Tab-separated table of C-alpha atoms and ligand atoms in Angstrom:
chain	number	residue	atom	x	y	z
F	164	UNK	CA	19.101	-5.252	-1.202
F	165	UNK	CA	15.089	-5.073	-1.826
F	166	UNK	CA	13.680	-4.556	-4.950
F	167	UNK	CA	10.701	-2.436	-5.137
F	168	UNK	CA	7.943	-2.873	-8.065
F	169	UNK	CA	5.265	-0.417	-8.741
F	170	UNK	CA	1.957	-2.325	-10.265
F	171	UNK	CA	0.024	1.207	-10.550
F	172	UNK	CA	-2.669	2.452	-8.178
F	173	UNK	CA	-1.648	1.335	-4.687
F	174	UNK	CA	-0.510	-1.868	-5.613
F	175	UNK	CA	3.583	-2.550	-5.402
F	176	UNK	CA	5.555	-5.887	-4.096
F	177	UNK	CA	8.533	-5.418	-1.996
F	178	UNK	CA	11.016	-8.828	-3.037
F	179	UNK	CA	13.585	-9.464	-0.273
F	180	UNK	CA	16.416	-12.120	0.431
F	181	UNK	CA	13.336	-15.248	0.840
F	182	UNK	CA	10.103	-12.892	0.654
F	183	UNK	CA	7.926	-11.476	-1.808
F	184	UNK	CA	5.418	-9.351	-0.048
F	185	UNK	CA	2.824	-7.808	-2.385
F	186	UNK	CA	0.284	-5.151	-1.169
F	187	UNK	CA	-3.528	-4.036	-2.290
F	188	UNK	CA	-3.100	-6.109	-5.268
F	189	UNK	CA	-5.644	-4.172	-7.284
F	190	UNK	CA	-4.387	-5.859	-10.965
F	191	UNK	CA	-7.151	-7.453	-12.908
F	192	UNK	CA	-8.979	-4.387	-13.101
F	193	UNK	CA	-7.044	-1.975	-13.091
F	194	UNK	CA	-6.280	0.499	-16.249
F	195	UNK	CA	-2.626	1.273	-15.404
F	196	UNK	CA	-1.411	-2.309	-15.511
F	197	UNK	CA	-1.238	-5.118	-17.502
F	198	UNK	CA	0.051	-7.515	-15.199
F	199	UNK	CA	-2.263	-10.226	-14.554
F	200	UNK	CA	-2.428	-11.772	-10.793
F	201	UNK	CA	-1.898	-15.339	-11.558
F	202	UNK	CA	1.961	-13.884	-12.491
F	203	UNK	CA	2.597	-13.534	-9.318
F	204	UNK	CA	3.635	-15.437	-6.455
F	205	UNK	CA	3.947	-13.651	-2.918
F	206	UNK	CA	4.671	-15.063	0.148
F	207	UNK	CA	2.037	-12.980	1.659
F	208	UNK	CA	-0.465	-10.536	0.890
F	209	UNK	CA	-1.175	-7.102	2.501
F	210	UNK	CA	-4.671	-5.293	2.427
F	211	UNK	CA	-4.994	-2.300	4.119
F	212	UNK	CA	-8.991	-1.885	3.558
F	213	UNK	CA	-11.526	-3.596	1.740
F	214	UNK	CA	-11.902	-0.967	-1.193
F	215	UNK	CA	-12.439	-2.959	-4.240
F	216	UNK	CA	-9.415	-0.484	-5.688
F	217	UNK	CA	-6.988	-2.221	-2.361
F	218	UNK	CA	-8.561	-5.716	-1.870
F	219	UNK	CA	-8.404	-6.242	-6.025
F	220	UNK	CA	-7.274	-9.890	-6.498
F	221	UNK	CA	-5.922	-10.592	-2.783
F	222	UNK	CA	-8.273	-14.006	-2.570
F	223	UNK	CA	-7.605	-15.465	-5.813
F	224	UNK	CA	-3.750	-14.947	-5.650
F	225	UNK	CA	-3.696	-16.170	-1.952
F	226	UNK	CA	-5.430	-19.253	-2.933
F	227	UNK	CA	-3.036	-19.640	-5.766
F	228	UNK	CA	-0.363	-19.462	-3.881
F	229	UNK	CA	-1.143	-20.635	-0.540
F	230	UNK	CA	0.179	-16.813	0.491
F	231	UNK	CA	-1.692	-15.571	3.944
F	232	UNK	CA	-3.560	-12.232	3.897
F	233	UNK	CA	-2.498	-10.112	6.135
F	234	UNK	CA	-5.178	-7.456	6.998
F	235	UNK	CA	-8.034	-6.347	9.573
F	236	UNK	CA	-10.297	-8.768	11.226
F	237	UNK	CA	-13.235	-7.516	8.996
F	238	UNK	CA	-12.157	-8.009	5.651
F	239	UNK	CA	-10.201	-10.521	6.871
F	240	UNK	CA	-13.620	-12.529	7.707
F	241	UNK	CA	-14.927	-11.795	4.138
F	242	UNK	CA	-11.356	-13.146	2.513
F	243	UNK	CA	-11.785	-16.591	4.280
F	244	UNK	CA	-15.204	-16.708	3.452
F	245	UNK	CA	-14.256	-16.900	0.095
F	246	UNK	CA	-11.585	-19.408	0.991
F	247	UNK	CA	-7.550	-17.171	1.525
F	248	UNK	CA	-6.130	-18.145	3.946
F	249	UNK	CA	-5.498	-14.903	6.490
F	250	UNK	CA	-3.300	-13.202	9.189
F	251	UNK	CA	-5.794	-10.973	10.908
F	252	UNK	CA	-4.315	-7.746	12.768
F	253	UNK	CA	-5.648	-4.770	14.168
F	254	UNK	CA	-4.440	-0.979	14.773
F	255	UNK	CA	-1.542	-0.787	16.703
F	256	UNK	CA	-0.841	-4.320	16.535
F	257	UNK	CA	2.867	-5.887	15.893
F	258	UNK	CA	3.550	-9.418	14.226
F	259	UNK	CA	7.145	-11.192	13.888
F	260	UNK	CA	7.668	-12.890	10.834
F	261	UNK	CA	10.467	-14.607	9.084
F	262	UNK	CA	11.910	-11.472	6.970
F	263	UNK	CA	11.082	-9.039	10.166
F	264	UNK	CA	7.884	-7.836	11.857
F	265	UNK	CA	4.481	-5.829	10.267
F	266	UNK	CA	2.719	-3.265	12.193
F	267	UNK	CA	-1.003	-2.020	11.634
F	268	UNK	CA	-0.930	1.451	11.679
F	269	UNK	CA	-3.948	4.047	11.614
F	270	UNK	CA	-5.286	5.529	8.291
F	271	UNK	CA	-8.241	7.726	8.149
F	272	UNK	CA	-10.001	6.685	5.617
F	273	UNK	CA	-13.242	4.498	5.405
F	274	UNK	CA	-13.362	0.364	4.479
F	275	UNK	CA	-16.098	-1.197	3.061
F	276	UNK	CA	-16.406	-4.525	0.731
F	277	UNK	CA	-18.249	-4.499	-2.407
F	278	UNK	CA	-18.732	-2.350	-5.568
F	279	UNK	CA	-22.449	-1.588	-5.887
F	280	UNK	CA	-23.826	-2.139	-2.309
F	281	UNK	CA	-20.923	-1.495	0.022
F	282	UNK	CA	-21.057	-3.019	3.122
F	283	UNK	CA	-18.806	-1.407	6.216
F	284	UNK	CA	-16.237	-3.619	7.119
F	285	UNK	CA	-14.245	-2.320	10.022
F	286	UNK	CA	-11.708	0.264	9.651
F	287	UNK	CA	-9.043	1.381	7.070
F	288	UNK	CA	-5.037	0.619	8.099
F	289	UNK	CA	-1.667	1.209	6.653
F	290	UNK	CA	1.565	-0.776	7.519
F	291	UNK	CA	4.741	-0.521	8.764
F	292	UNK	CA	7.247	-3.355	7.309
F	293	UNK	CA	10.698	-4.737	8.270
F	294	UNK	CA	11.787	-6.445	5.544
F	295	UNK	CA	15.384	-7.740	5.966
F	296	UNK	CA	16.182	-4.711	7.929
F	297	UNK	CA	14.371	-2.274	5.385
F	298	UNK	CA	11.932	0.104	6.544
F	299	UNK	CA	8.789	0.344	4.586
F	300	UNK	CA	5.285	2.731	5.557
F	301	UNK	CA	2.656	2.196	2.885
F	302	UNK	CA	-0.093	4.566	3.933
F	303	UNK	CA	-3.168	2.571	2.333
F	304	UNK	CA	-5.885	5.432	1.557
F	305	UNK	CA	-5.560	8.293	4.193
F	306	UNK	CA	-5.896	12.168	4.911
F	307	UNK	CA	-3.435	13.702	6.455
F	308	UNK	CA	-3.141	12.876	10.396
F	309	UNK	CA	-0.692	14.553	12.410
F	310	UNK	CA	0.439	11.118	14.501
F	311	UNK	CA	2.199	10.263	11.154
F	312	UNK	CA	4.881	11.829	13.336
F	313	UNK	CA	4.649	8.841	16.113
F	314	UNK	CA	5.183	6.265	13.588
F	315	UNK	CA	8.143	7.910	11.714
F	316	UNK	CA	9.427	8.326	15.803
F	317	UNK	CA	9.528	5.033	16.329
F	318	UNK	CA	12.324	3.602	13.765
F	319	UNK	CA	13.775	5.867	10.573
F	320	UNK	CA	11.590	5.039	7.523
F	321	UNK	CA	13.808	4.042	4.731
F	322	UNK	CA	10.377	4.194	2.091
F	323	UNK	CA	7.495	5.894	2.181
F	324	UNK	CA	4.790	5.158	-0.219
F	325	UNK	CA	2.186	7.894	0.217
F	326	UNK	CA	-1.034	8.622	-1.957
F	327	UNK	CA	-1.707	12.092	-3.556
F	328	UNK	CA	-4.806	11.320	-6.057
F	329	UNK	CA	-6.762	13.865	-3.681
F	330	UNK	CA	-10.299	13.766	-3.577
F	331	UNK	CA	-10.789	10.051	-2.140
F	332	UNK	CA	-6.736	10.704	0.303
F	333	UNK	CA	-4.425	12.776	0.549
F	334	UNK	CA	-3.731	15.479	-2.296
F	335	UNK	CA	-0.350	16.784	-3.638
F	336	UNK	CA	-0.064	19.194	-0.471
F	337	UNK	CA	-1.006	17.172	2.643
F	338	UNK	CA	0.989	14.292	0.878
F	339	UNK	CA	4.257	16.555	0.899
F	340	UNK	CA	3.527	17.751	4.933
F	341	UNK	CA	3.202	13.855	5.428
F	342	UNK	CA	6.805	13.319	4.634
F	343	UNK	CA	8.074	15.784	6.873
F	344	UNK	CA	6.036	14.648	9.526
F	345	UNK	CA	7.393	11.223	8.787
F	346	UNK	CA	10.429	12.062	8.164
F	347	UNK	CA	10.789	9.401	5.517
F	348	UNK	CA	13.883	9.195	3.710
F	349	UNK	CA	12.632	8.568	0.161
F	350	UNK	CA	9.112	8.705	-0.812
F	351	UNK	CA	6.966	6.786	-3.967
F	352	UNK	CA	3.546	8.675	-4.874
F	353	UNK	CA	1.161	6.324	-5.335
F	354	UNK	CA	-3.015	6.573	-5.677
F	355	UNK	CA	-2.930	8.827	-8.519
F	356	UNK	CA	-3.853	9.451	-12.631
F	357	UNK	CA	-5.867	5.900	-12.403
F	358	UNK	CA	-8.975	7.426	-13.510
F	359	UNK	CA	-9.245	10.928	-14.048
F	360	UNK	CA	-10.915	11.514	-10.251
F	361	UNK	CA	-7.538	11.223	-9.018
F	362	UNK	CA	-5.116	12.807	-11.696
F	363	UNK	CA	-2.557	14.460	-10.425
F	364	UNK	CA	0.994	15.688	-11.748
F	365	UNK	CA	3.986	13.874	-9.913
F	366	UNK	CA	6.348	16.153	-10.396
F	367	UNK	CA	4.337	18.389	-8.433
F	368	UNK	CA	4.596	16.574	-5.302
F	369	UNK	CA	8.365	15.943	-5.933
F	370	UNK	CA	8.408	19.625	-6.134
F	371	UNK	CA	6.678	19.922	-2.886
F	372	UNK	CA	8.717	17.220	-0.637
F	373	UNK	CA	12.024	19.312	-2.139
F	374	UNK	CA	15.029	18.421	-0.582
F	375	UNK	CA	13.227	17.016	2.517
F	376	UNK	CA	13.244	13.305	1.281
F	377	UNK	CA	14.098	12.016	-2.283
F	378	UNK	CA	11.199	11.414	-4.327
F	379	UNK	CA	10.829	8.475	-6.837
F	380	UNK	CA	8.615	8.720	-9.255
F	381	UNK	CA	7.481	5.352	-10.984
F	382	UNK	CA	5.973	4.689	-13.620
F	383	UNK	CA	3.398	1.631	-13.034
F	384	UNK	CA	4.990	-1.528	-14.176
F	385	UNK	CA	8.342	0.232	-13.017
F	386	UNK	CA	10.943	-1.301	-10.325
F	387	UNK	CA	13.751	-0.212	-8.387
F	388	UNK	CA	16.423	-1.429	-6.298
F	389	UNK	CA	16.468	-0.258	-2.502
F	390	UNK	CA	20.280	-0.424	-0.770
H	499	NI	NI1	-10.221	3.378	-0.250
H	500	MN	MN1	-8.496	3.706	-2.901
């Protein structure tokens, strides 16, 4: 079993048998949430692009914890600068670890650090995770791309968690033609109604995927078991 916990934005943890893997830990900041960062204690950290809305409170939380970051060599650079400790990775890339393996997958989407003056730091990524046999794809910020297809090809995607906010990724649409091209068994919107930019109506995008996958819907602060 994996228990799945939705912090709002893009932010959820995925808890396994000895793991606690928490990704874009956007928390302090953000409106949805009132979880603060120092209540929580991941074994490691995924970023998948320097957006202040992604990278959040990834450094203070790895420090906290002594929990690695895993993300791309850019923001990676500007996480041990201010002192995480870091897994590096780049597109494509594969690393084993203890509960499974992580793979950097493509996003298209920018990746920048900073909030007034942002500075280009490398490329945007998603992941692919094995946790204890699960298979998780959390997109990061993307548009659509069509070689979502190669990376639901290579092993059956048992969770999906796919933004729809529009304007900034994906919308509602391009979202639902995601999970087919996937082919992801269940799906969790995520990247949405955080500031009114990116509202969106869930239960339009459940009506879009159909029958093709089964949609959960979760409210931020929300959890649910994965069998
Ligand atoms: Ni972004
Ligand atoms: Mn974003």
């Amino acid at each position: 079993m994996m228990t799945v916990t939705y912090y709002g934005h893009s932010c959820l943890s995925f808890a396994g048998k000895d793991s606690l893997l928490l990704v874009d830990p956007y928390l302090r900041d953000n409106p949805q949430v009132e979880t603060f960062p120092e209540h929580l204690a991941p074994t490691m950290i995924f970023v998948t692009h320097g957006h202040w809305d992604h990278l959040g409170d990834a450094v203070e939380i790895s420090k906290a914890h002594q929990a690695p970051i895993v993300t791309t060599p850019e923001v990676a650079d500007y996480c041990a600068q201010q002192g995480a400790s870091t897994l590096p990775m780049n597109l494509g890339g594969r690393m084993q670890t203890d509960f499974g393996s992580v793979k950097m997958v493509p996003a298209w989407h920018t990746s920048s650090v900073g909030k007034t003056d942002r500075v280009s730091r490398g490329m945007a990524s998603g992941f692919v995770i094995h946790l204890d046999g699960f298979v998780i794809y959390h997109a990061g910020d993307t548009a659509l791309f069509g070689d979502m297809a190669l990376i639901g090809e290579e092993a059956p995607i048992d969770l999906a968690c796919l933004p729809i906010g529009d304007r900034f990724t994906m919308g509602v649409e391009d979202a639902a033609k995601a999970v087919r091209l996937l082919g992801a068994r269940r799906v969790v919107p995520i990247h949405y109604n955080t500031w009114p930019m990116i509202a969106q109506d869930p239960k339009q995008f459940k009506d879009a995927v159909g029958d093709v996958a089964e949609c959960v819907i979760m409210p931020p602060g929300s959890t649910f078991d994965l069998r």
